[in-house]
Coordinates of C-alpha atoms in Angstrom, one line a residue:
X1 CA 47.6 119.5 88.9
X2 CA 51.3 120.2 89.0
X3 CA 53.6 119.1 91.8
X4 CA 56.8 120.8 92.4
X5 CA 59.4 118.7 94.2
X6 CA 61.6 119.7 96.9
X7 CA 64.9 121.2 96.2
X8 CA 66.6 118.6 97.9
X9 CA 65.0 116.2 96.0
X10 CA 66.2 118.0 92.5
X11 CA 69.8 118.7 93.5
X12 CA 70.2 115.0 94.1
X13 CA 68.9 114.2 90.9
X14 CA 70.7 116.9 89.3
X15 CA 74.0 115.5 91.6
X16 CA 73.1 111.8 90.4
X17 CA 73.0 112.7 86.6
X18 CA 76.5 114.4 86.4
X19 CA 77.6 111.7 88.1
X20 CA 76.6 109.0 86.1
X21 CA 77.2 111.3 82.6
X22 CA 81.1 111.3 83.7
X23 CA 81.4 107.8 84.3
X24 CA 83.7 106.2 81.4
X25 CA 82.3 103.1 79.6
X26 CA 85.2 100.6 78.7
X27 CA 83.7 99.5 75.7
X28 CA 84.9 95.9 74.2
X29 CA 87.6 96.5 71.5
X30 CA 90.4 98.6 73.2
X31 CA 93.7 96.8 74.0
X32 CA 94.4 96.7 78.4
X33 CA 98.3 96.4 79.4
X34 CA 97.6 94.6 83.3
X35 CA 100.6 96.5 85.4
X36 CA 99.9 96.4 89.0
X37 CA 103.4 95.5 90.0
X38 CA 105.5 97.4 87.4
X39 CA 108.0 99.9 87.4
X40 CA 107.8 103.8 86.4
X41 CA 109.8 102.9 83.0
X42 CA 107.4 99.9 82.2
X43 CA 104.1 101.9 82.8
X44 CA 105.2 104.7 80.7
X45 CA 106.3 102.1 78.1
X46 CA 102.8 101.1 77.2
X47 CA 101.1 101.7 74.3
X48 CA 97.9 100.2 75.2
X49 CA 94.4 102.1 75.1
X50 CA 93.8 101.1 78.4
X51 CA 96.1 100.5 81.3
X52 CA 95.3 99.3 85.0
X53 CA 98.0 100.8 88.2
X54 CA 97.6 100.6 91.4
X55 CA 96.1 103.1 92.9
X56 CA 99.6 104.1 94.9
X57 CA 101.0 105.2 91.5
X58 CA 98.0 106.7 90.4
X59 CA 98.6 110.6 91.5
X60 CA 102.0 110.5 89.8
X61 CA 100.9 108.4 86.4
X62 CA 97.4 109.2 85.7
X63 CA 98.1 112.5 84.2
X64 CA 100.9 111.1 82.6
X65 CA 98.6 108.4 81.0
X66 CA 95.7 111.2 79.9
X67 CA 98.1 113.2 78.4
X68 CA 99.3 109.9 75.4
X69 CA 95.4 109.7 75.0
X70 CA 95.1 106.5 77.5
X71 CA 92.8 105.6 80.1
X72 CA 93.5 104.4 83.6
X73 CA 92.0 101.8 85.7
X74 CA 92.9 101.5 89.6
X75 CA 93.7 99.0 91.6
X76 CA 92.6 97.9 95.1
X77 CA 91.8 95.4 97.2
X78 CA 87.7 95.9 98.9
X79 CA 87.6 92.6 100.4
X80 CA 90.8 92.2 102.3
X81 CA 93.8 94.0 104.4
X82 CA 96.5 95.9 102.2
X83 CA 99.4 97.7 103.5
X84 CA 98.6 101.5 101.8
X85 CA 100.0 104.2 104.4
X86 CA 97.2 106.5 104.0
X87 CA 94.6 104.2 105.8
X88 CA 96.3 101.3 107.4
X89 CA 95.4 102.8 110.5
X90 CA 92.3 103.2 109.6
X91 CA 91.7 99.5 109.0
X92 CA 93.3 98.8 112.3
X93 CA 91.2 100.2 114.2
X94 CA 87.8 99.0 112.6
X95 CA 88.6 95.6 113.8
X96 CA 87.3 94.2 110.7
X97 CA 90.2 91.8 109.8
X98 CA 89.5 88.3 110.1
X99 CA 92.6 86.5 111.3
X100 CA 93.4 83.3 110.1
X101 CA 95.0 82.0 106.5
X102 CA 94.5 85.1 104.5
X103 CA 94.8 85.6 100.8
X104 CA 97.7 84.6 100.2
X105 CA 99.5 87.3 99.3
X106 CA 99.8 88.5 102.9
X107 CA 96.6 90.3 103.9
X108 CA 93.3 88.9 106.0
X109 CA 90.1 88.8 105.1
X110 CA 87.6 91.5 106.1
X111 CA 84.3 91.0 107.4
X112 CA 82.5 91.9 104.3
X113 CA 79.3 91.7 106.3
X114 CA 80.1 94.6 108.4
X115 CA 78.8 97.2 105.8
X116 CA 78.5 100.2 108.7
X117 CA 82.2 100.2 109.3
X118 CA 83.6 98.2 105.8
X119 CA 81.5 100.8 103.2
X120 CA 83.6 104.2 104.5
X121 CA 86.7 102.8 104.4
X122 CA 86.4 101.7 100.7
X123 CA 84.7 104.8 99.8
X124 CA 87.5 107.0 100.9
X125 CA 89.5 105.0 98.1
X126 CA 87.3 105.7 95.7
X127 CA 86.9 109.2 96.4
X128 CA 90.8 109.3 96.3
X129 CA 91.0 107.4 93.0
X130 CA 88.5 109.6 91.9
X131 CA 90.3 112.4 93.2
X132 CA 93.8 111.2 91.0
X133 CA 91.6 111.4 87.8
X134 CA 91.1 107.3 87.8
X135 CA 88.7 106.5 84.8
X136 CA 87.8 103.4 86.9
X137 CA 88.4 101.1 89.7
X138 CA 89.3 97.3 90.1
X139 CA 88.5 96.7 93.7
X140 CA 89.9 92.9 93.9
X141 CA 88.7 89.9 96.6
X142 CA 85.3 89.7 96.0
X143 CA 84.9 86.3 96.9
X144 CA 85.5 85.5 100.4
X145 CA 83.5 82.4 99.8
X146 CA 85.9 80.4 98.1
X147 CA 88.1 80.7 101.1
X148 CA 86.2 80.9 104.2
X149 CA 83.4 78.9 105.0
X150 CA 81.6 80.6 107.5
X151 CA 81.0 83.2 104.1
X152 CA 78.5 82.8 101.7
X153 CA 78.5 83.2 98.0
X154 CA 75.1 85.3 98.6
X155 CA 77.5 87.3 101.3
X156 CA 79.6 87.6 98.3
X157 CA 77.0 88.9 96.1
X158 CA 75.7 91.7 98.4
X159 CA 79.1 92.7 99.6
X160 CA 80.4 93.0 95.5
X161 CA 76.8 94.6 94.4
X162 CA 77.3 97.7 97.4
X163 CA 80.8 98.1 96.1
X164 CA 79.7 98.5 92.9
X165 CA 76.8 100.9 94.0
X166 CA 79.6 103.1 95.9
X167 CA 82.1 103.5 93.3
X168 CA 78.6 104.7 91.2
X169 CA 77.7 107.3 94.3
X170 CA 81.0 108.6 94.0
X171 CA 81.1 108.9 89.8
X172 CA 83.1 106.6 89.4
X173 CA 83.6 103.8 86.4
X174 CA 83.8 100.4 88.5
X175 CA 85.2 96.8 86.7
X176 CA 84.1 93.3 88.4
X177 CA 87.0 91.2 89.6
X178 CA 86.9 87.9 88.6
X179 CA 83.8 85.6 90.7
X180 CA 83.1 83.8 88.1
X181 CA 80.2 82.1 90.0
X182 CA 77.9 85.7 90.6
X183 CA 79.2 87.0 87.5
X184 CA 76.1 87.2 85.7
X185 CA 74.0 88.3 88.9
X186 CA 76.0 91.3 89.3
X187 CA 76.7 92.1 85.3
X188 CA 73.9 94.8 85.9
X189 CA 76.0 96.8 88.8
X190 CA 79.4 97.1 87.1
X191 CA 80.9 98.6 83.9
X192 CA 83.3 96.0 82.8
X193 CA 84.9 92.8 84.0
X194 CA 88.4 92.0 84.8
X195 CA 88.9 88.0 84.5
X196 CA 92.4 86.0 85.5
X197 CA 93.6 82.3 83.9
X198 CA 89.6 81.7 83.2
X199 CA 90.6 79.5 80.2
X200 CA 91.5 77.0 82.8
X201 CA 88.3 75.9 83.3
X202 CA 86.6 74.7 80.6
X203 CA 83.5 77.4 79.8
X204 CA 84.7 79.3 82.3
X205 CA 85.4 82.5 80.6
X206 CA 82.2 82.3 78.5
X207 CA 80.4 83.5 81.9
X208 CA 81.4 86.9 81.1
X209 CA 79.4 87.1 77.9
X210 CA 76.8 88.7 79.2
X211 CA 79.3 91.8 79.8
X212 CA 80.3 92.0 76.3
X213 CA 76.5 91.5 75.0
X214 CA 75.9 94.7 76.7
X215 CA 78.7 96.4 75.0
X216 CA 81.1 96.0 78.4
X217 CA 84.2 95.3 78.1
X218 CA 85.9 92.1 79.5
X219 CA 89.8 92.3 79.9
X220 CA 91.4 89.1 80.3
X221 CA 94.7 87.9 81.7
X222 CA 96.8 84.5 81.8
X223 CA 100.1 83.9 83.2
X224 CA 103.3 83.4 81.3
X225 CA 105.0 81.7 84.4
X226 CA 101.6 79.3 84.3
X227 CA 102.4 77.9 81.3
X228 CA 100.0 80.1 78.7
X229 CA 101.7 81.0 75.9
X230 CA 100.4 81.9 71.9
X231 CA 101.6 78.9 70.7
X232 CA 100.6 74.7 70.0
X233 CA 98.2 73.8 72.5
X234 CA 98.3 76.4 74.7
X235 CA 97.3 78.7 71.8
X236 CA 94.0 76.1 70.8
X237 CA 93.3 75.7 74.3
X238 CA 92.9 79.5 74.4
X239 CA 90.7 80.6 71.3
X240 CA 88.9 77.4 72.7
X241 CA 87.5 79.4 75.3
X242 CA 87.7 82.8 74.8
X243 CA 87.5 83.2 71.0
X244 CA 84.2 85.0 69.6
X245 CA 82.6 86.7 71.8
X246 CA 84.7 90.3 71.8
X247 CA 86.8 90.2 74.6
X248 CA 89.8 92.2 75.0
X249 CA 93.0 89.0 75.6
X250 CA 96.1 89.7 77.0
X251 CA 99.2 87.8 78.5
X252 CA 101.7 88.6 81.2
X253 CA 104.6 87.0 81.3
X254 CA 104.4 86.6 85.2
X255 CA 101.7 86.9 88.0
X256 CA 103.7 90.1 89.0
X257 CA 102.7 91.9 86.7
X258 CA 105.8 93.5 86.4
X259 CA 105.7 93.6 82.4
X260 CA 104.1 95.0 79.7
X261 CA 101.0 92.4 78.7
X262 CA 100.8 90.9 75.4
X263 CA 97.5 91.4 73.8
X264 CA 96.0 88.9 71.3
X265 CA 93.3 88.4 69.0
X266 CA 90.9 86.3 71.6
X267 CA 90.2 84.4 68.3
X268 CA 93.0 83.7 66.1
X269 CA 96.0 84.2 68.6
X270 CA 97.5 87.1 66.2
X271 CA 99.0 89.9 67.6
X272 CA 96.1 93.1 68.4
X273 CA 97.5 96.7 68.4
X274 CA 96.3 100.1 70.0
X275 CA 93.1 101.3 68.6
X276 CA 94.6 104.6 69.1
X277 CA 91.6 105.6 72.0
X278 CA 92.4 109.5 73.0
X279 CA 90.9 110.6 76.0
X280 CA 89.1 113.9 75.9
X281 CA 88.1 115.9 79.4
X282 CA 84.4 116.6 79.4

């Protein structure tokens, strides 16, 4: 006996296919330039495969980026306030800010647990990244449990896991930031990993593996002005922990990312170039 399913049924299979068709896979093996705080001149200086903005440049440099054969990744913060005119208003108004020490870099801490009021508010960045031509998204502060302790790391878990299944919904490519600790849980939900000063914890960085076993890439980033550099035994210390296992090294000269990154060979510390990745609509 045959069974026909409703139409509803196959346009939202049909709608969930394309959708998961035009997602980008970073793959491991392209170089990343890490610009979130960067001038127009810097951005357009890059010669990387693969370069991450924040999404407030995004409308005016992702075209620019397609068009040299690069992809873009951008930026935003899911688990904390940010001052982006288009929605501050928005986040006002949802009364989801925590009050208290924040991030650090001048925001509060949402309530991550509040996934009715939280969930539209980060899709409507998504759908705008999405809507800029964004190959991806790096939604940052995952993990509110390193900071407050009235969070859990399973809070964490199921906050980062919906994000991921979002940015999916809306066909969108989606990179895990950092949380080291619920890495490997949530390796299944996201496309690639985004990883900052991990070599300074011993076998920290070696908890993204599992990415890179599945052919995901793993970009990541130390700090000039924290005292990594590609020399003596900064350079050992380094290849110590991130050589082998076909992740994509860079270093910024500051946490401000106002520079072009430096990208290595995670293994031998020698200089890695362009693979010459040229994006194709379609």
């Amino acid at each position: 006996m045959k069974y026909l399913l409703p139409i509803t049924t196959l346009v939202a299979s049909a709608l969930l296919a394309t959708n998961v068709e035009a997602r980008w896979q970073a793959t491991p093996g392209h170089t990343w330039d890490y610009l979130l705080g960067a001038e127009e001149s810097v951005i357009k200086a890059s010669k990387q495969d693969v370069v991450t903005i924040d999404l407030e440049k995004a409308e005016k440099f992702v075209p620019y980026l397609h068009s040299r054969g690069q992809r873009a990744i951008c930026y935003f913060s899911g688990g904390t306030t940010e001052h982006r005119a288009y929605d501050r208003e928005a986040y006002q108004k949802s009364g989801l800010a925590l009050g208290g020490n924040g991030d650090g870099w001048g925001n509060q801490w949402l309530d991550i647990r509040n996934k009715a009021k939280l969930q539209p508010l980060i899709r409507k960045r998504m759908q705008r990244a999405r809507s800029y031509g964004c190959d991806a998204v790096e939604v940052d502060c995952l993990g509110i449990y390193h900071y407050r302790s009235d969070y859990t790391k399973e809070d964490s878990y199921v906050f980062a896991k919906w994000v991921a299944e979002t940015a999916h919904q809306e066909g969108i490519s989606i990179g895990l930031k950092n949380v080291a600790g619920i890495s490997q849980r949530l390796e299944p939900y996201f496309d690639f990993a985004v990883v900052e000063s991990c070599a300074e914890s011993p076998n920290l960085c070696k908890l993204y593996t599992q990415f890179t076993d599945h052919n995901k890439a793993v970009f990541i980033v130390h700090y000039g002005n924290r005292g990594h550099k590609l020399s003596g035994s900064s350079l050992k210390n380094l290849i110590k922990e991130q050589g082998g296992h076909r992740f994509t090294c860079v270093i910024s000269p500051h946490e401000n990312l106002h520079n072009n990154s430096i990208n290595y060979d995670c293994s031998t510390g020698s200089s890695a170039s362009s693979s010459k990745l040229y994006f194709k609509k379609g």
